[in-house]
Coordinates of C-alpha atoms and ligand atoms in Angstrom, one line a residue:
Chain A
M1 CA -38.6 44.3 42.0
E2 CA -42.3 45.1 42.3
R3 CA -43.3 43.2 39.2
G4 CA -44.2 40.0 40.9
P5 CA -47.9 40.1 41.4
E6 CA -48.5 42.1 38.2
R7 CA -46.6 39.5 36.2
N8 CA -48.5 36.7 37.8
I9 CA -51.9 38.1 36.9
N10 CA -50.7 38.8 33.4
Q11 CA -49.6 35.3 33.1
Y12 CA -52.9 34.1 34.5
L13 CA -54.9 36.2 32.0
L14 CA -52.7 35.0 29.1
Q15 CA -53.0 31.4 30.2
S16 CA -56.8 31.6 30.4
S17 CA -57.1 33.2 27.0
E18 CA -54.7 30.6 25.5
D19 CA -56.8 27.8 27.1
E20 CA -59.9 29.2 25.5
I21 CA -58.3 29.6 22.1
K22 CA -57.1 26.0 22.3
R23 CA -60.6 24.8 23.3
I24 CA -62.1 26.6 20.3
A25 CA -59.5 25.3 17.9
L26 CA -60.0 21.7 19.1
E27 CA -63.7 22.0 18.9
L28 CA -63.5 23.3 15.4
H29 CA -61.0 20.7 14.3
E30 CA -62.4 17.6 16.1
G31 CA -66.0 18.6 16.4
V32 CA -67.4 20.9 13.7
A33 CA -65.1 19.8 10.9
Q34 CA -65.7 16.1 11.7
T35 CA -69.5 16.5 11.7
L36 CA -69.4 18.5 8.4
F37 CA -67.3 15.7 6.9
S38 CA -69.9 13.1 7.7
I39 CA -72.5 15.3 6.0
Y40 CA -70.1 15.7 3.1
T41 CA -69.8 11.9 2.6
G42 CA -73.6 11.7 2.9
I43 CA -74.1 14.3 0.2
Q44 CA -71.6 12.5 -2.1
L45 CA -73.7 9.4 -1.7
L46 CA -76.8 11.4 -2.7
E47 CA -75.0 12.6 -5.8
T48 CA -74.2 9.1 -7.0
S49 CA -77.7 7.8 -6.2
T50 CA -79.6 10.3 -8.3
E51 CA -80.2 10.1 -12.0
D52 CA -81.6 13.6 -12.5
I53 CA -78.8 15.6 -14.1
K54 CA -79.9 18.9 -12.7
M55 CA -80.2 17.5 -9.2
K56 CA -76.8 15.9 -9.6
N57 CA -75.2 19.2 -10.4
Y58 CA -76.9 20.9 -7.6
V59 CA -75.8 18.3 -5.1
R60 CA -72.2 18.4 -6.4
E61 CA -72.2 22.1 -6.0
M62 CA -73.4 21.7 -2.4
A63 CA -70.7 19.2 -1.8
E64 CA -68.1 21.6 -3.1
V65 CA -69.2 24.4 -0.8
L66 CA -69.0 22.0 2.1
E67 CA -65.6 20.8 1.1
R68 CA -64.3 24.4 1.1
T69 CA -65.9 25.2 4.3
I70 CA -64.3 22.2 6.0
Q71 CA -60.9 23.2 4.6
E72 CA -61.4 26.7 5.9
I73 CA -62.3 25.4 9.3
R74 CA -59.2 23.3 9.5
Y75 CA -57.1 26.3 8.4
L76 CA -58.7 28.4 11.0
S77 CA -57.9 25.9 13.7
V78 CA -54.2 25.8 12.6
E79 CA -54.1 29.6 12.9
L80 CA -55.7 29.6 16.3
H81 CA -53.8 26.7 17.8
P82 CA -52.3 24.0 15.6
P83 CA -53.5 20.6 16.9
T84 CA -49.9 19.3 17.0
L85 CA -48.6 22.2 19.2
S86 CA -49.5 20.8 22.5
T87 CA -49.3 17.1 21.5
I88 CA -46.4 16.4 19.1
G89 CA -44.2 19.5 19.4
F90 CA -43.3 23.0 18.4
F91 CA -41.6 22.3 15.1
P92 CA -44.4 20.2 13.5
A93 CA -46.9 22.8 14.6
L94 CA -44.8 25.6 13.2
Q95 CA -44.4 23.7 9.9
S96 CA -48.1 23.2 9.5
Y97 CA -48.6 26.9 10.2
L98 CA -45.9 27.9 7.7
K99 CA -47.4 25.8 5.0
L100 CA -50.7 27.6 5.5
Y101 CA -48.8 30.9 5.7
T102 CA -47.2 30.4 2.3
S103 CA -50.4 29.4 0.6
T104 CA -52.2 32.4 2.2
F105 CA -49.7 35.2 1.6
G106 CA -47.6 33.8 -1.3
I107 CA -44.4 34.3 0.8
V108 CA -41.9 31.4 0.6
V109 CA -40.4 30.3 3.9
D110 CA -37.1 28.5 3.9
I111 CA -36.9 26.5 7.1
E112 CA -33.7 25.1 8.5
Q113 CA -33.5 23.2 11.7
A114 CA -30.3 22.2 13.5
G115 CA -30.2 19.8 16.4
E116 CA -33.2 18.0 17.8
E117 CA -36.3 19.4 19.4
I118 CA -36.2 19.4 23.2
P119 CA -39.8 18.9 24.5
L120 CA -40.6 22.2 26.0
P121 CA -43.4 22.9 28.5
V122 CA -46.6 23.6 26.6
N123 CA -46.9 27.2 27.6
H124 CA -43.3 27.8 26.3
R125 CA -44.3 26.3 23.0
I126 CA -47.4 28.5 22.8
G127 CA -45.3 31.6 23.7
L128 CA -42.8 30.9 21.0
F129 CA -45.5 30.1 18.5
R130 CA -47.4 33.3 19.1
V131 CA -44.2 35.4 18.8
C132 CA -43.4 33.7 15.5
Q133 CA -46.9 34.3 14.3
E134 CA -46.7 38.0 15.1
A135 CA -43.3 38.3 13.4
L136 CA -44.7 36.5 10.3
A137 CA -47.8 38.6 10.3
N138 CA -45.7 41.8 10.4
I139 CA -43.7 40.5 7.4
A140 CA -46.9 39.8 5.4
K141 CA -48.3 43.3 6.3
Y142 CA -45.3 45.5 6.0
A143 CA -42.0 44.0 4.8
D144 CA -42.8 43.6 1.1
S145 CA -40.5 40.5 1.0
A146 CA -41.2 37.5 -1.1
K147 CA -39.0 35.3 1.0
I148 CA -38.4 34.5 4.6
K149 CA -35.5 32.5 6.2
L150 CA -36.4 30.8 9.4
Q151 CA -33.8 29.0 11.4
L152 CA -34.2 26.9 14.5
N153 CA -31.2 25.9 16.4
W154 CA -31.6 23.5 19.3
E155 CA -28.6 23.7 21.4
H156 CA -28.1 21.7 24.6
H157 CA -29.1 24.6 26.9
R158 CA -31.3 26.7 24.7
V159 CA -33.2 27.1 21.5
Q160 CA -32.6 30.0 19.2
I161 CA -35.0 31.0 16.4
L162 CA -34.1 33.4 13.6
I163 CA -36.8 34.9 11.4
Q164 CA -35.3 37.0 8.6
D165 CA -37.0 38.9 5.9
F166 CA -35.5 40.7 2.9
G167 CA -37.9 43.6 2.7
I168 CA -38.1 47.3 3.3
G169 CA -36.9 47.3 6.9
F170 CA -37.9 49.8 9.5
D171 CA -36.6 52.0 12.3
V172 CA -36.9 49.7 15.3
D173 CA -36.2 52.3 18.0
A174 CA -39.1 54.4 16.7
H175 CA -41.5 51.5 16.9
I176 CA -40.3 49.5 19.9
E177 CA -43.2 50.6 22.1
S178 CA -45.8 49.7 19.4
H179 CA -48.1 47.0 20.8
G180 CA -47.3 44.2 18.4
L181 CA -43.5 44.5 18.9
A182 CA -43.8 45.2 22.7
A183 CA -46.0 42.1 23.1
M184 CA -43.4 39.9 21.3
A185 CA -40.8 41.1 23.8
E186 CA -43.2 40.6 26.8
R187 CA -44.2 37.1 25.8
M188 CA -40.6 36.0 25.5
K189 CA -39.9 37.6 28.8
L190 CA -42.8 35.8 30.4
I191 CA -41.3 32.4 29.5
G192 CA -37.8 33.5 30.5
G193 CA -36.5 34.3 27.0
D194 CA -35.5 37.2 24.8
C195 CA -36.6 38.8 21.6
I196 CA -34.1 40.9 19.7
I197 CA -35.1 42.8 16.7
T198 CA -32.7 44.3 14.2
S199 CA -33.6 46.0 11.0
Q200 CA -31.9 47.9 8.2
L201 CA -33.9 50.1 5.8
G202 CA -33.9 48.6 2.3
K203 CA -32.3 45.4 3.5
G204 CA -34.8 43.7 5.8
T205 CA -35.5 42.7 9.3
T206 CA -34.2 39.9 11.6
I207 CA -36.1 38.7 14.7
R208 CA -34.0 36.6 17.1
L209 CA -35.7 34.6 19.8
E210 CA -33.8 32.9 22.5
L211 CA -35.1 30.6 25.2
G212 CA -33.0 28.8 27.8
F213 CA -34.2 25.4 28.9
A214 CA -33.3 25.6 32.6
S215 CA -35.4 28.7 33.1
N216 CA -38.6 27.9 34.8
V217 CA -40.1 31.3 35.2
N218 CA -42.3 31.8 38.3
G219 CA -42.6 28.1 38.7
E220 CA -45.1 28.1 35.8
G221 CA -42.8 26.3 33.5
E222 CA -44.4 22.8 33.8
K223 CA -48.0 24.0 33.6
V224 CA -49.9 22.6 30.7
Chain B
M1 CA -63.4 24.8 -16.4
F2 CA -60.2 26.8 -16.7
N3 CA -57.8 24.9 -18.8
K4 CA -54.3 26.4 -18.4
S5 CA -52.8 25.3 -21.7
K6 CA -55.9 26.4 -23.7
N7 CA -57.1 29.4 -21.8
Y8 CA -54.0 31.1 -20.4
E9 CA -53.1 33.2 -23.4
P10 CA -56.5 34.5 -24.3
I11 CA -57.3 35.4 -20.7
L12 CA -53.9 37.0 -20.2
Q13 CA -54.6 39.1 -23.3
E14 CA -58.0 40.0 -21.8
C15 CA -56.4 41.1 -18.5
K16 CA -53.8 43.2 -20.3
Q17 CA -56.4 44.8 -22.5
L18 CA -58.6 45.6 -19.5
K19 CA -55.6 47.1 -17.6
K20 CA -54.9 49.4 -20.5
E21 CA -58.5 50.3 -21.1
I22 CA -59.4 51.4 -17.6
N23 CA -55.8 52.4 -16.8
C24 CA -55.4 50.6 -13.5
D25 CA -52.3 49.2 -11.8
F26 CA -53.2 45.6 -11.4
V27 CA -55.5 43.0 -12.9
G28 CA -55.7 39.4 -11.5
F29 CA -57.7 36.4 -12.4
A30 CA -58.4 33.6 -9.9
F31 CA -60.2 30.4 -10.7
Q32 CA -61.0 27.1 -9.0
N33 CA -58.5 24.3 -9.8
T34 CA -59.7 21.4 -12.0
I35 CA -59.1 19.0 -9.1
G36 CA -60.0 19.8 -5.6
P37 CA -61.6 22.9 -4.1
D38 CA -58.6 25.2 -4.2
I39 CA -58.9 28.6 -5.9
K40 CA -55.7 30.0 -7.2
W41 CA -54.6 33.2 -8.9
H42 CA -53.7 31.9 -12.3
I43 CA -53.1 35.1 -14.3
A44 CA -52.0 38.6 -13.4
A45 CA -51.1 41.8 -15.2
G46 CA -49.2 44.7 -13.6
N47 CA -48.0 42.5 -10.8
H48 CA -44.9 43.7 -8.8
N49 CA -43.9 40.2 -7.7
E50 CA -44.8 36.5 -8.1
K51 CA -46.5 36.0 -4.8
Y52 CA -49.9 35.7 -6.4
K53 CA -48.9 32.4 -8.0
L54 CA -48.5 30.8 -4.6
I55 CA -51.7 32.2 -3.0
S56 CA -54.8 30.1 -2.6
V57 CA -57.8 32.2 -2.1
R58 CA -59.4 31.4 1.3
Y59 CA -63.1 30.7 0.9
G60 CA -65.3 33.5 2.3
K61 CA -62.3 35.6 3.3
G62 CA -60.9 38.8 1.9
I63 CA -62.1 40.4 -1.3
A64 CA -61.7 37.4 -3.7
G65 CA -62.9 34.8 -1.1
R66 CA -66.1 36.9 -0.5
V67 CA -66.8 37.5 -4.2
I68 CA -66.7 33.8 -4.8
S69 CA -68.7 32.8 -1.7
T70 CA -71.4 35.4 -2.3
G71 CA -71.3 35.5 -6.1
R72 CA -71.4 39.3 -6.0
A73 CA -69.1 42.1 -6.9
M74 CA -67.1 43.8 -4.1
T75 CA -65.1 47.0 -3.8
I76 CA -62.5 48.1 -1.3
E77 CA -62.0 51.9 -1.4
D78 CA -59.1 52.6 0.9
F79 CA -57.2 49.6 2.2
P80 CA -56.4 49.0 5.1
H81 CA -59.2 51.3 6.3
H82 CA -62.9 50.4 6.6
I83 CA -62.5 46.7 5.8
I84 CA -64.5 43.8 7.0
G85 CA -62.3 41.5 9.2
K86 CA -58.6 41.7 9.6
V87 CA -55.9 43.2 7.4
L88 CA -54.4 39.8 7.1
E89 CA -57.5 38.5 5.4
Y90 CA -56.6 40.5 2.3
P91 CA -53.4 38.8 1.0
I92 CA -53.7 40.0 -2.6
M93 CA -54.0 43.6 -1.4
L94 CA -50.9 43.1 0.8
A95 CA -48.9 41.2 -1.8
E96 CA -49.5 43.8 -4.5
K97 CA -49.7 46.8 -2.1
L98 CA -53.2 47.7 -3.4
V99 CA -55.2 50.5 -1.9
Y100 CA -58.2 50.3 -4.1
S101 CA -59.7 47.2 -5.6
H102 CA -62.9 46.1 -7.4
A103 CA -63.6 42.4 -8.0
V104 CA -66.4 40.6 -9.9
P105 CA -67.3 36.9 -9.9
V106 CA -66.5 34.7 -12.9
Y107 CA -69.2 32.2 -13.4
Y108 CA -69.0 28.7 -14.8
K109 CA -72.2 26.6 -15.1
E110 CA -74.2 29.0 -13.0
A111 CA -71.8 29.0 -10.1
A112 CA -69.2 31.6 -9.1
K113 CA -65.9 29.7 -9.6
G114 CA -63.5 32.5 -10.1
V115 CA -62.9 36.2 -9.7
L116 CA -61.6 39.0 -11.8
L117 CA -60.0 41.7 -9.7
V118 CA -58.7 45.1 -10.8
G119 CA -56.8 47.3 -8.4
N120 CA -54.8 50.5 -7.9
R121 CA -51.8 51.2 -5.6
S122 CA -53.4 54.6 -4.8
N123 CA -57.0 55.2 -3.8
K124 CA -57.9 56.2 -7.3
Q125 CA -61.4 54.8 -8.0
L126 CA -63.0 53.3 -11.0
S127 CA -65.5 55.4 -12.9
R128 CA -69.0 54.0 -13.5
E129 CA -68.0 53.2 -17.1
D130 CA -64.9 51.4 -15.9
V131 CA -67.0 49.2 -13.7
L132 CA -69.1 48.2 -16.7
I133 CA -65.9 47.4 -18.7
V134 CA -64.7 45.1 -15.9
Q135 CA -68.1 43.3 -15.9
A136 CA -67.9 43.0 -19.7
A137 CA -64.3 41.5 -19.4
S138 CA -65.6 39.0 -16.8
N139 CA -68.3 38.0 -19.3
K140 CA -65.7 37.5 -22.0
I141 CA -63.6 35.3 -19.7
E142 CA -66.7 33.3 -18.9
K143 CA -67.1 32.7 -22.6
I144 CA -63.5 31.7 -23.0
I145 CA -63.6 29.1 -20.2
S146 CA -67.0 27.7 -21.2
C147 CA -65.9 26.3 -24.5
Ligands
ATP1 N1 -40.9 42.9 9.3 C1 -41.1 44.2 9.2 N2 -40.8 44.9 8.1 C2 -41.1 46.3 8.0 N3 -41.7 47.0 8.9 C3 -42.1 46.3 10.0 C4 -41.8 44.9 10.2 N4 -42.3 44.6 11.4 C5 -42.8 45.7 12.0 N5 -42.7 46.8 11.2 C6 -43.1 48.2 11.4 O1 -43.2 48.3 12.8 C7 -44.5 48.8 13.2 C8 -44.9 48.2 14.5 O2 -45.3 46.8 14.4 P1 -46.3 46.2 15.4 O3 -46.4 44.8 15.2 O4 -46.0 46.7 16.8 O5 -47.7 46.9 15.0 P2 -48.8 46.6 13.9 O6 -48.4 45.3 13.2 O7 -48.9 47.8 13.0 O8 -50.1 46.4 14.7 P3 -50.5 45.1 15.6 O9 -49.3 44.2 15.6 O10 -50.8 45.7 16.9 O11 -51.6 44.5 14.8 C9 -45.4 48.5 12.0 O12 -46.4 49.4 11.9 C10 -44.4 48.5 10.8 O13 -44.3 49.9 10.4
MG2 MG1 -47.9 43.5 14.3

């Protein structure tokens, strides 16, 4: 197998871009959003301390724009890298992303979890999270499905994730080399897992992700 | 402010009327919630599904988010081609499979608090008269919510 060095460099590139994304997300969430929030409370104080009705309305308007901006920054950070992903765990991070997903795209996600989350190495969590994100993005873009069923099964030696939509379906073989789908497979491979896509025209698509716990691909498993 | 129990019917009628008048596929009305900063799609005509009811317009993003943040009308001619930002930033276009859309702000007390959007599932465009009709409908809606 001649894939060793190539895979290592791919992994390195991926890791550095994930590190950067995480840094930006944290800076937005802990830095920018916090600072804006202080300004927001200051502006609210201004609103209550002025008697001038016109000024009051103007200040309230400013506070509202600020409030929305703060909310949008928080959402952005959840999309980039949920703050809980590398701290608390994969499932809480996925949940906060799914909540945002439903309110953004209007697609209901039924989540079912069986078993208890095994704390995975952070790069495994990030890998799983990105693949779920891509699967969900494809559903929002193409599936024309109002509902998604997402199942997480924590077994003693592996975790299995099923993402099922009930939309138009597509010819998987014809698209398997397409970048988005190929990247899902590759990311799962990089962490020692699998991505299996099945689809039926008119019925919908199922993405099955599997990741064994013992696998410690290229010794990178514990890297945070 | 948009008051659901009072304003829903008259605005729905306005949307249906608009849809018929300019012969488009979809009309949607989004407005800021009474409490909190969320902007939701409250009313639709010609919708294919109920997704719009769950969608919160993201401030500054997509067609509706931009119309509200800039206070100006916006048109998308041929989705998903030639758009600002990513395809995923246009949830209402994706949800209703729109290809063309034109959206105008709905003002309340001198601030853009909502949006009236008309769309087609083909790239059929609005005529200049149609654009004026949409603007007039938005003005009527502004009157409905101001009293
Ligand atoms: N859940 C789905 N339902 C229906 N069609 C799908 C689904 N997922 C993918 N497809 C089809 O498979 C094609 C390839 O998907 P892929 O993710 O590789 O590309 P993309 O989403 O078009 O672009 P990118 O992911 O690079 O932004 C899509 O263009 C679409 O036709
Ligand atoms: Mg894709």
